């Protein structure tokens, strides 16, 4: 078991370069299978979720060249065989293979996807879209068998703006006959990244980034190239690090407009920062005001940053509230923050109340999921004494080279095998 050890309360200065977005890359790689030619994806992050997707590509017989940040995928001769549970369950995004294979071959067999345990996370909207496009879905013993004689464009209304269902519907409809309209689509930048990639291969998708996306089916997709957009959640996490322990800490390679919900919230809390082109420079904030945060789909405050932000809210002067509207079980970090000395009440499974300021003291904590793990790293960086974080594989799934990036700016942090 790996663990992260942090000796806290050191001031960090220098530059952190943000990598490619996990939640884009994990959709772009399965999307590559829709091409009948060779595609190239640049700025791939160095995280273990990518290794899990590579395993699926290789299992299906795709030819993959992966050098540093560039991945070249040739899926001309893949073998569309059943994706077994031991690989489908490694991550949530494995279900993008389900829609890509269905879109290309009109048949797919795959076991349930995995992902962080932060709520029920059903995939009913994706399955509904497949059925409306003309597929038959059989679900048996945790396995899906999905077939279609023909996928036919239609209008699909999503009950909620789900990122996964929006991307899955695009992937399944891009080679369908006729036009598909997705209403109440999610608007996350990662969806725009996927649509742009597919359009580069010859797809006809418009409206990505708005709540109505139109896909005119094409018979073939060819060569394609894209670059993974900067990871706004990794960027947001390091911006919060800057507010906690930075001294002119520069977070580079970001798209500031993707981070507006966090940046405006920080201003409200009296955290100062400067935006310079594609960088933010931020220093430790003192005398922060408490605030109210409610997570929403993009451009609202991202659920993936609420746990990292909680590590900052404990230092505000007064009572802050944080409402989680996307997931039912995303407060597993709270017990561990309280163990470190925070004063957080769980009002109900969607709301917490944080009374500050409190001083955190290092102790042994657990990364129960990816973003809870990030919260623990941030709490540890600002705490006095030594923090030991267990189960850190969750963190390594989504934060590339986190130990190196933080060490380079002066953090006392290490990864140990125990
Ligand atoms: N939902 C349904 N039915 C569906 C789909 C979603 O009820 O068919 C519900 C979910 O249970 C959840 C909400 O709708 O309560 C939103 O789910 P969404 O589908 O938008 O999330 P996702 O696609 O499963 C992606 C990211 C998550 C991120 C969310 C929201 C990937 C691989 N995962 O998940 O990332 O939290 O969008 O932005 O892209 C993370 O990076 O830590 C992470 C969990």
Coordinates of C-alpha atoms and ligand atoms in Angstrom, one line a residue:
X1 CA 0.0 0.0 0.0
X2 CA 1.3 3.4 -0.9
X3 CA 1.1 6.4 1.5
X4 CA 1.9 10.0 1.2
X5 CA 3.8 11.7 4.1
X6 CA 3.7 15.5 4.4
X7 CA 5.6 17.7 6.8
X8 CA 3.3 20.7 6.8
X9 CA 3.3 24.5 7.1
X10 CA 6.1 25.2 4.6
X11 CA 5.6 28.2 2.2
X12 CA 5.6 27.2 -1.5
X13 CA 7.0 29.3 -4.2
X14 CA 7.8 28.8 -7.8
X15 CA 5.8 27.4 -10.7
X16 CA 3.4 24.4 -11.1
X17 CA 2.6 23.4 -14.6
X18 CA -0.9 22.0 -15.0
X19 CA -1.3 18.9 -17.1
X20 CA -4.0 17.7 -19.5
X21 CA -7.5 17.2 -18.2
X22 CA -8.2 13.7 -16.8
X23 CA -11.9 13.9 -17.6
X24 CA -11.1 15.0 -21.2
X25 CA -8.4 12.5 -21.9
X26 CA -10.4 9.6 -20.6
X27 CA -13.1 10.3 -23.2
X28 CA -10.8 11.3 -26.0
X29 CA -9.0 7.9 -25.9
X30 CA -12.2 5.8 -26.4
X31 CA -13.5 8.4 -28.9
X32 CA -10.4 7.5 -31.0
X33 CA -11.8 4.1 -31.7
X34 CA -14.6 5.7 -33.8
X35 CA -12.0 6.6 -36.5
X36 CA -11.2 4.2 -39.4
X37 CA -7.8 5.8 -39.5
X38 CA -4.9 6.8 -37.2
X39 CA -5.5 9.6 -34.7
X40 CA -3.1 11.5 -32.5
X41 CA -3.8 13.0 -29.0
X42 CA -1.3 15.4 -27.4
X43 CA -1.0 16.6 -23.8
X44 CA -2.1 13.3 -22.3
X45 CA -1.7 13.5 -18.5
X46 CA 0.6 11.0 -16.7
X47 CA -2.0 9.4 -14.4
X48 CA -2.9 5.8 -13.7
X49 CA -6.4 6.2 -15.2
X50 CA -4.7 6.5 -18.6
X51 CA -2.8 3.2 -18.0
X52 CA -6.2 1.6 -17.3
X53 CA -7.6 2.9 -20.7
X54 CA -4.4 1.7 -22.4
X55 CA -5.0 -1.7 -21.1
X56 CA -8.5 -1.7 -22.7
X57 CA -7.1 -0.4 -26.0
X58 CA -4.5 -3.2 -26.0
X59 CA -7.1 -5.8 -25.0
X60 CA -9.2 -4.8 -28.0
X61 CA -6.1 -5.0 -30.3
X62 CA -5.6 -1.3 -31.1
X63 CA -2.1 -0.3 -32.0
X64 CA -1.0 2.3 -29.6
X65 CA 2.2 4.3 -29.5
X66 CA 2.4 6.3 -26.3
X67 CA 5.5 8.6 -25.9
X68 CA 5.4 10.9 -23.0
X69 CA 2.4 13.2 -23.6
X70 CA 1.5 12.0 -27.2
X71 CA -0.6 9.0 -28.0
X72 CA -1.1 7.7 -31.5
X73 CA -4.0 5.2 -31.8
X74 CA -4.6 3.0 -34.8
X75 CA -7.9 1.1 -34.3
X76 CA -8.4 0.0 -37.9
X77 CA -8.3 -3.7 -37.1
X78 CA -9.6 -4.0 -33.5
X79 CA -11.4 -7.0 -32.2
X80 CA -14.7 -5.9 -30.8
X81 CA -14.8 -8.5 -28.0
X82 CA -16.4 -8.4 -24.5
X83 CA -14.7 -6.1 -22.1
X84 CA -14.4 -8.1 -18.8
X85 CA -15.2 -6.8 -15.4
X86 CA -11.6 -6.8 -14.1
X87 CA -10.7 -4.0 -16.6
X88 CA -14.1 -2.2 -17.0
X89 CA -14.4 -1.7 -13.2
X90 CA -11.0 0.1 -12.9
X91 CA -12.5 3.4 -13.8
X92 CA -15.7 5.2 -14.6
X93 CA -14.7 6.2 -18.1
X94 CA -14.5 2.7 -19.3
X95 CA -18.1 3.2 -20.3
X96 CA -17.0 5.6 -23.1
X97 CA -15.8 2.4 -24.8
X98 CA -19.4 1.1 -24.6
X99 CA -20.7 4.0 -26.7
X100 CA -17.7 4.2 -29.1
X101 CA -17.9 0.5 -29.9
X102 CA -21.7 0.7 -30.3
X103 CA -21.3 3.7 -32.5
X104 CA -18.8 2.0 -34.7
X105 CA -19.9 -1.7 -34.7
X106 CA -23.5 -1.5 -33.6
X107 CA -22.7 -4.1 -31.0
X108 CA -20.9 -4.1 -27.6
X109 CA -20.6 -6.3 -24.6
X110 CA -19.1 -4.8 -21.5
X111 CA -19.3 -5.1 -17.7
X112 CA -20.3 -2.3 -15.3
X113 CA -17.9 0.7 -15.2
X114 CA -16.1 1.5 -11.9
X115 CA -15.1 4.9 -10.5
X116 CA -14.9 6.7 -7.1
X117 CA -17.4 5.7 -4.5
X118 CA -19.1 9.1 -4.1
X119 CA -22.7 8.2 -4.7
X120 CA -25.0 5.8 -6.6
X121 CA -23.8 7.1 -10.1
X122 CA -26.4 5.3 -12.3
X123 CA -26.0 5.3 -16.1
X124 CA -29.7 5.2 -16.9
X125 CA -29.5 8.3 -19.1
X126 CA -26.8 6.7 -21.3
X127 CA -28.8 3.5 -21.7
X128 CA -31.9 5.6 -22.4
X129 CA -30.1 7.4 -25.2
X130 CA -28.8 4.1 -26.7
X131 CA -32.4 2.8 -26.8
X132 CA -33.8 6.0 -28.3
X133 CA -31.1 5.7 -31.0
X134 CA -32.5 2.2 -31.8
X135 CA -30.3 -0.1 -29.7
X136 CA -31.5 -3.0 -27.5
X137 CA -29.9 -3.1 -24.1
X138 CA -29.7 -6.3 -22.2
X139 CA -28.4 -6.1 -18.6
X140 CA -27.5 -9.3 -16.9
X141 CA -25.2 -10.2 -14.1
X142 CA -23.5 -6.8 -14.1
X143 CA -22.9 -7.1 -17.9
X144 CA -24.4 -5.1 -20.7
X145 CA -25.1 -6.6 -24.2
X146 CA -26.1 -3.8 -26.6
X147 CA -27.1 -4.3 -30.2
X148 CA -28.5 -2.2 -33.0
X149 CA -29.4 -3.1 -36.5
X150 CA -29.1 0.6 -37.3
X151 CA -28.6 3.6 -35.1
X152 CA -31.0 6.4 -36.1
X153 CA -30.7 10.0 -35.1
X154 CA -33.5 11.4 -32.9
X155 CA -34.1 14.0 -30.2
X156 CA -32.9 12.9 -26.7
X157 CA -33.8 14.8 -23.6
X158 CA -31.5 14.1 -20.6
X159 CA -33.2 14.2 -17.2
X160 CA -30.1 15.9 -15.8
X161 CA -27.1 17.5 -17.6
X162 CA -24.9 14.5 -17.1
X163 CA -21.3 14.7 -18.4
X164 CA -21.1 11.0 -19.1
X165 CA -24.5 10.7 -20.8
X166 CA -23.8 13.7 -23.0
X167 CA -20.4 12.3 -24.2
X168 CA -21.8 8.8 -24.5
X169 CA -24.7 10.1 -26.6
X170 CA -22.4 12.0 -28.9
X171 CA -20.1 9.0 -29.3
X172 CA -23.1 6.6 -30.1
X173 CA -24.7 9.1 -32.5
X174 CA -21.8 10.4 -34.5
X175 CA -21.9 7.6 -37.0
X176 CA -25.7 7.1 -36.8
X177 CA -28.0 7.9 -39.7
X178 CA -29.7 11.3 -39.6
X179 CA -29.6 14.0 -37.0
X180 CA -29.5 13.6 -33.2
X181 CA -30.4 16.5 -30.9
X182 CA -29.3 16.3 -27.3
X183 CA -31.4 18.6 -25.1
X184 CA -30.4 19.5 -21.5
X185 CA -26.8 18.5 -22.4
X186 CA -24.0 19.1 -20.0
X187 CA -21.8 22.1 -20.9
X188 CA -18.4 21.1 -19.4
X189 CA -15.3 22.2 -21.4
X190 CA -14.3 18.5 -21.6
X191 CA -17.4 17.9 -23.8
X192 CA -16.2 20.6 -26.2
X193 CA -12.8 19.0 -26.3
X194 CA -14.4 15.7 -27.3
X195 CA -16.6 17.2 -30.0
X196 CA -13.8 19.2 -31.4
X197 CA -11.7 16.0 -31.8
X198 CA -14.5 14.2 -33.5
X199 CA -15.2 17.1 -35.8
X200 CA -11.5 17.0 -36.7
X201 CA -12.0 13.4 -37.7
X202 CA -14.9 14.4 -39.9
X203 CA -17.9 14.4 -37.6
X204 CA -20.6 17.1 -37.7
X205 CA -21.3 18.2 -34.2
X206 CA -22.4 21.7 -33.3
X207 CA -23.5 23.3 -30.0
X208 CA -21.0 21.5 -27.7
X209 CA -20.6 23.7 -24.6
X210 CA -24.3 24.7 -24.7
X211 CA -27.3 22.8 -23.5
X212 CA -28.4 21.7 -27.0
X213 CA -26.0 19.7 -29.1
X214 CA -26.7 18.6 -32.7
X215 CA -25.0 15.7 -34.3
X216 CA -25.5 15.0 -38.0
X217 CA -24.4 11.4 -38.5
X218 CA -21.6 10.6 -40.9
X219 CA -20.7 7.2 -42.3
X220 CA -16.9 7.4 -41.7
X221 CA -14.4 9.1 -39.5
X222 CA -10.8 9.5 -40.6
X223 CA -7.5 10.8 -39.4
X224 CA -7.7 13.2 -36.4
X225 CA -5.6 15.3 -34.0
X226 CA -6.4 17.0 -30.8
X227 CA -4.7 18.3 -27.7
X228 CA -6.2 17.6 -24.3
X229 CA -7.3 20.9 -22.6
X230 CA -5.6 21.9 -19.3
X231 CA -7.1 20.2 -16.3
X232 CA -9.2 22.8 -14.6
X233 CA -9.7 20.6 -11.5
X234 CA -5.9 20.0 -11.1
X235 CA -5.4 23.8 -11.7
X236 CA -8.1 24.7 -9.1
X237 CA -6.5 22.3 -6.6
X238 CA -3.1 24.0 -6.9
X239 CA -4.7 27.5 -6.8
X240 CA -6.2 26.5 -3.4
X241 CA -2.7 25.3 -2.4
X242 CA -1.5 28.8 -3.2
X243 CA -4.2 30.4 -1.1
X244 CA -3.2 28.1 1.8
X245 CA 0.6 28.2 1.7
X246 CA 1.8 30.0 -1.4
X247 CA 4.1 32.9 -1.8
X248 CA 3.7 34.2 -5.3
X249 CA 3.0 30.6 -6.4
X250 CA 2.4 30.5 -10.1
X251 CA -0.1 28.0 -11.5
X252 CA 0.7 27.8 -15.2
X253 CA -0.9 26.4 -18.3
X254 CA -4.5 27.1 -17.3
X255 CA -7.6 28.5 -19.0
X256 CA -8.8 31.1 -16.5
X257 CA -12.3 31.2 -17.9
X258 CA -12.7 27.5 -17.1
X259 CA -12.0 28.4 -13.5
X260 CA -14.3 31.3 -13.0
X261 CA -16.6 29.7 -10.4
X262 CA -13.6 29.1 -8.1
X263 CA -11.9 32.4 -8.9
X264 CA -14.9 34.5 -8.1
X265 CA -15.5 32.5 -4.9
X266 CA -11.9 33.2 -3.8
X267 CA -12.3 36.9 -4.4
X268 CA -15.5 36.9 -2.2
X269 CA -13.4 35.2 0.5
X270 CA -10.8 38.0 0.2
X271 CA -8.1 35.8 -1.4
X272 CA -5.9 37.9 -3.7
X273 CA -4.4 36.6 -6.9
X274 CA -3.2 37.9 -10.3
X275 CA -4.1 36.4 -13.7
X276 CA -1.3 36.8 -16.2
X277 CA -2.1 35.3 -19.6
X278 CA -2.5 31.5 -18.9
X279 CA -1.2 31.7 -15.4
X280 CA -2.4 32.6 -11.9
X281 CA -0.1 33.9 -9.2
X282 CA -1.4 33.5 -5.7
X283 CA -0.1 33.9 -2.1
X284 CA -1.3 32.7 1.3
X285 CA -4.5 34.5 2.3
X286 CA -4.9 35.9 5.7
X287 CA -8.2 37.0 7.3
X288 CA -10.4 35.2 4.9
X289 CA -14.2 35.7 4.9
X290 CA -16.5 32.7 5.2
X291 CA -18.7 31.9 2.3
X292 CA -21.5 29.7 0.8
X293 CA -20.8 27.3 -1.9
X294 CA -23.2 25.2 -3.9
X295 CA -21.9 22.7 -6.5
X296 CA -23.5 22.7 -9.9
X297 CA -22.8 21.6 -13.4
X298 CA -20.5 23.9 -15.5
X299 CA -20.3 26.9 -15.4
X300 CA -21.4 26.5 -11.7
X301 CA -19.0 25.6 -8.9
X302 CA -17.5 22.1 -9.8
X303 CA -18.3 19.3 -7.4
X304 CA -14.7 18.0 -8.1
X305 CA -13.3 21.1 -6.3
X306 CA -15.6 21.2 -3.2
X307 CA -13.5 18.8 -1.2
X308 CA -10.2 20.6 -2.0
X309 CA -11.9 23.9 -1.2
X310 CA -13.1 22.6 2.2
X311 CA -9.4 22.5 3.3
X312 CA -9.4 26.3 2.8
X313 CA -12.8 27.0 4.3
X314 CA -11.6 25.7 7.7
X315 CA -9.2 28.7 7.8
X316 CA -12.0 31.3 7.2
X317 CA -13.2 33.6 10.0
X318 CA -16.7 32.4 10.7
X319 CA -19.2 29.9 9.4
X320 CA -19.2 28.7 5.8
X321 CA -21.6 26.3 4.2
X322 CA -21.1 23.9 1.4
X323 CA -23.9 22.3 -0.5
X324 CA -23.2 19.3 -2.7
X325 CA -26.0 18.9 -5.3
X326 CA -24.3 16.4 -7.7
X327 CA -23.4 13.4 -5.5
X328 CA -25.0 11.9 -2.4
X329 CA -21.8 10.8 -0.7
X330 CA -19.0 13.3 -1.2
X331 CA -18.2 14.3 2.3
X332 CA -15.9 11.4 3.3
X333 CA -13.1 13.9 3.8
X334 CA -14.9 15.6 6.6
X335 CA -14.2 13.1 9.4
X336 CA -10.5 13.2 8.6
X337 CA -10.4 17.1 8.5
X338 CA -12.1 17.0 11.9
X339 CA -9.5 14.5 13.1
X340 CA -6.9 17.1 12.1
X341 CA -8.7 19.7 14.2
X342 CA -11.3 21.2 11.9
X343 CA -14.8 22.1 13.2
X344 CA -17.2 20.8 10.5
X345 CA -20.7 19.5 11.0
X346 CA -22.5 17.3 8.5
X347 CA -25.9 18.9 8.3
X348 CA -27.2 16.2 6.0
X349 CA -25.7 14.1 3.2
X350 CA -25.7 17.1 0.9
X351 CA -24.7 19.9 3.2
X352 CA -21.9 20.7 5.6
X353 CA -21.2 23.7 7.9
X354 CA -17.6 24.7 8.5
X355 CA -16.8 26.9 11.5
X356 CA -13.4 28.6 11.4
X357 CA -10.8 29.5 11.8
X358 CA -9.2 26.3 13.1
X359 CA -5.6 25.2 13.1
X360 CA -5.0 21.8 11.6
X361 CA -2.5 19.4 13.1
X362 CA -1.0 16.6 11.1
X363 CA -2.2 13.0 11.9
X364 CA -3.0 9.8 10.0
X365 CA -5.8 10.2 7.5
X366 CA -7.2 8.3 4.5
X367 CA -7.8 9.3 0.8
X368 CA -11.2 7.7 0.5
X369 CA -11.6 8.9 -3.1
X370 CA -9.7 11.0 -5.6
X371 CA -10.8 14.5 -4.5
X372 CA -11.1 13.6 -0.8
X373 CA -7.5 12.6 -1.2
X374 CA -6.6 16.0 -2.8
X375 CA -8.3 17.6 0.2
X376 CA -6.1 15.6 2.6
X377 CA -2.9 16.7 0.7
X378 CA -4.0 20.3 0.9
X379 CA -4.9 20.0 4.6
X380 CA -1.5 18.4 5.3
X381 CA 0.4 21.1 3.5
X382 CA -1.2 23.7 5.7
X383 CA -1.1 21.7 9.0
X384 CA 1.6 21.8 11.6
X385 CA 3.4 18.5 12.0
X386 CA 3.3 15.3 10.0
X387 CA 0.3 14.1 8.0
X388 CA 0.3 10.5 6.8
X389 CA -2.3 9.8 4.0
X390 CA -3.3 6.2 3.4
X391 CA -4.9 4.7 0.2
X392 CA -3.3 7.2 -2.0
X393 CA -3.8 5.2 -5.2
X394 CA -7.0 7.2 -5.6
X395 CA -4.9 10.4 -5.7
X396 CA -2.5 9.0 -8.3
X397 CA -5.4 8.1 -10.6
X398 CA -6.1 11.8 -11.2
X399 CA -3.1 14.1 -10.3
X400 CA -0.1 13.7 -12.5
X401 CA 3.3 13.7 -10.8
X402 CA 1.8 15.4 -7.7
X403 CA 4.8 14.6 -5.5
X404 CA 7.3 16.1 -8.0
X405 CA 5.1 19.1 -8.7
X406 CA 4.7 20.0 -5.1
X407 CA 8.4 19.1 -4.1
X408 CA 9.6 21.5 -6.9
X409 CA 7.9 24.4 -5.2
X410 CA 9.2 23.6 -1.8
X411 CA 6.7 21.2 -0.2
X412 CA 8.1 18.5 2.1
X413 CA 6.1 15.6 0.7
X414 CA 7.0 12.0 -0.2
X415 CA 5.4 8.8 -1.5
X416 CA 6.2 5.6 0.4
X417 CA 5.4 2.0 -0.2
X418 CA 4.2 0.4 3.1
Ligands
LIG1 N1 -26.6 10.6 -13.2 C1 -27.8 9.8 -13.2 N2 -28.0 9.1 -14.3 C2 -27.1 9.0 -15.4 C3 -25.9 9.9 -15.3 C4 -25.7 10.6 -14.2 O1 -28.6 9.8 -12.3 O2 -27.3 8.3 -16.3 C5 -26.4 11.5 -12.0 C6 -25.1 11.0 -11.3 O3 -25.4 10.0 -10.4 C7 -24.6 12.2 -10.6 C8 -25.0 13.3 -11.6 O4 -26.0 12.8 -12.4 O5 -25.3 12.4 -9.4 C9 -23.9 13.8 -12.5 O6 -23.2 12.8 -13.1 P1 -22.4 12.9 -14.4 O7 -22.9 11.9 -15.4 O8 -22.4 14.4 -14.9 O9 -21.0 12.5 -13.9 P2 -20.0 11.5 -14.6 O10 -20.0 11.7 -16.1 O11 -20.2 10.2 -14.0 C10 -17.9 13.2 -14.7 C11 -16.6 13.1 -14.1 C12 -16.6 13.3 -12.6 C13 -17.3 14.6 -12.3 C14 -18.7 14.7 -13.0 C15 -19.4 16.0 -12.8 C16 -15.4 11.6 -15.6 C17 -14.8 10.4 -15.8 N3 -15.9 11.9 -14.4 O12 -18.6 12.1 -14.0 O13 -15.3 13.4 -12.2 O14 -17.5 14.7 -10.9 O15 -18.6 14.4 -14.4 O16 -18.7 17.0 -13.3 O17 -15.5 12.5 -16.5 C18 -13.6 13.3 -10.6 O18 -12.8 13.7 -11.5 O19 -13.2 13.3 -9.4 C19 -14.9 12.9 -10.9 C20 -15.7 12.2 -10.1

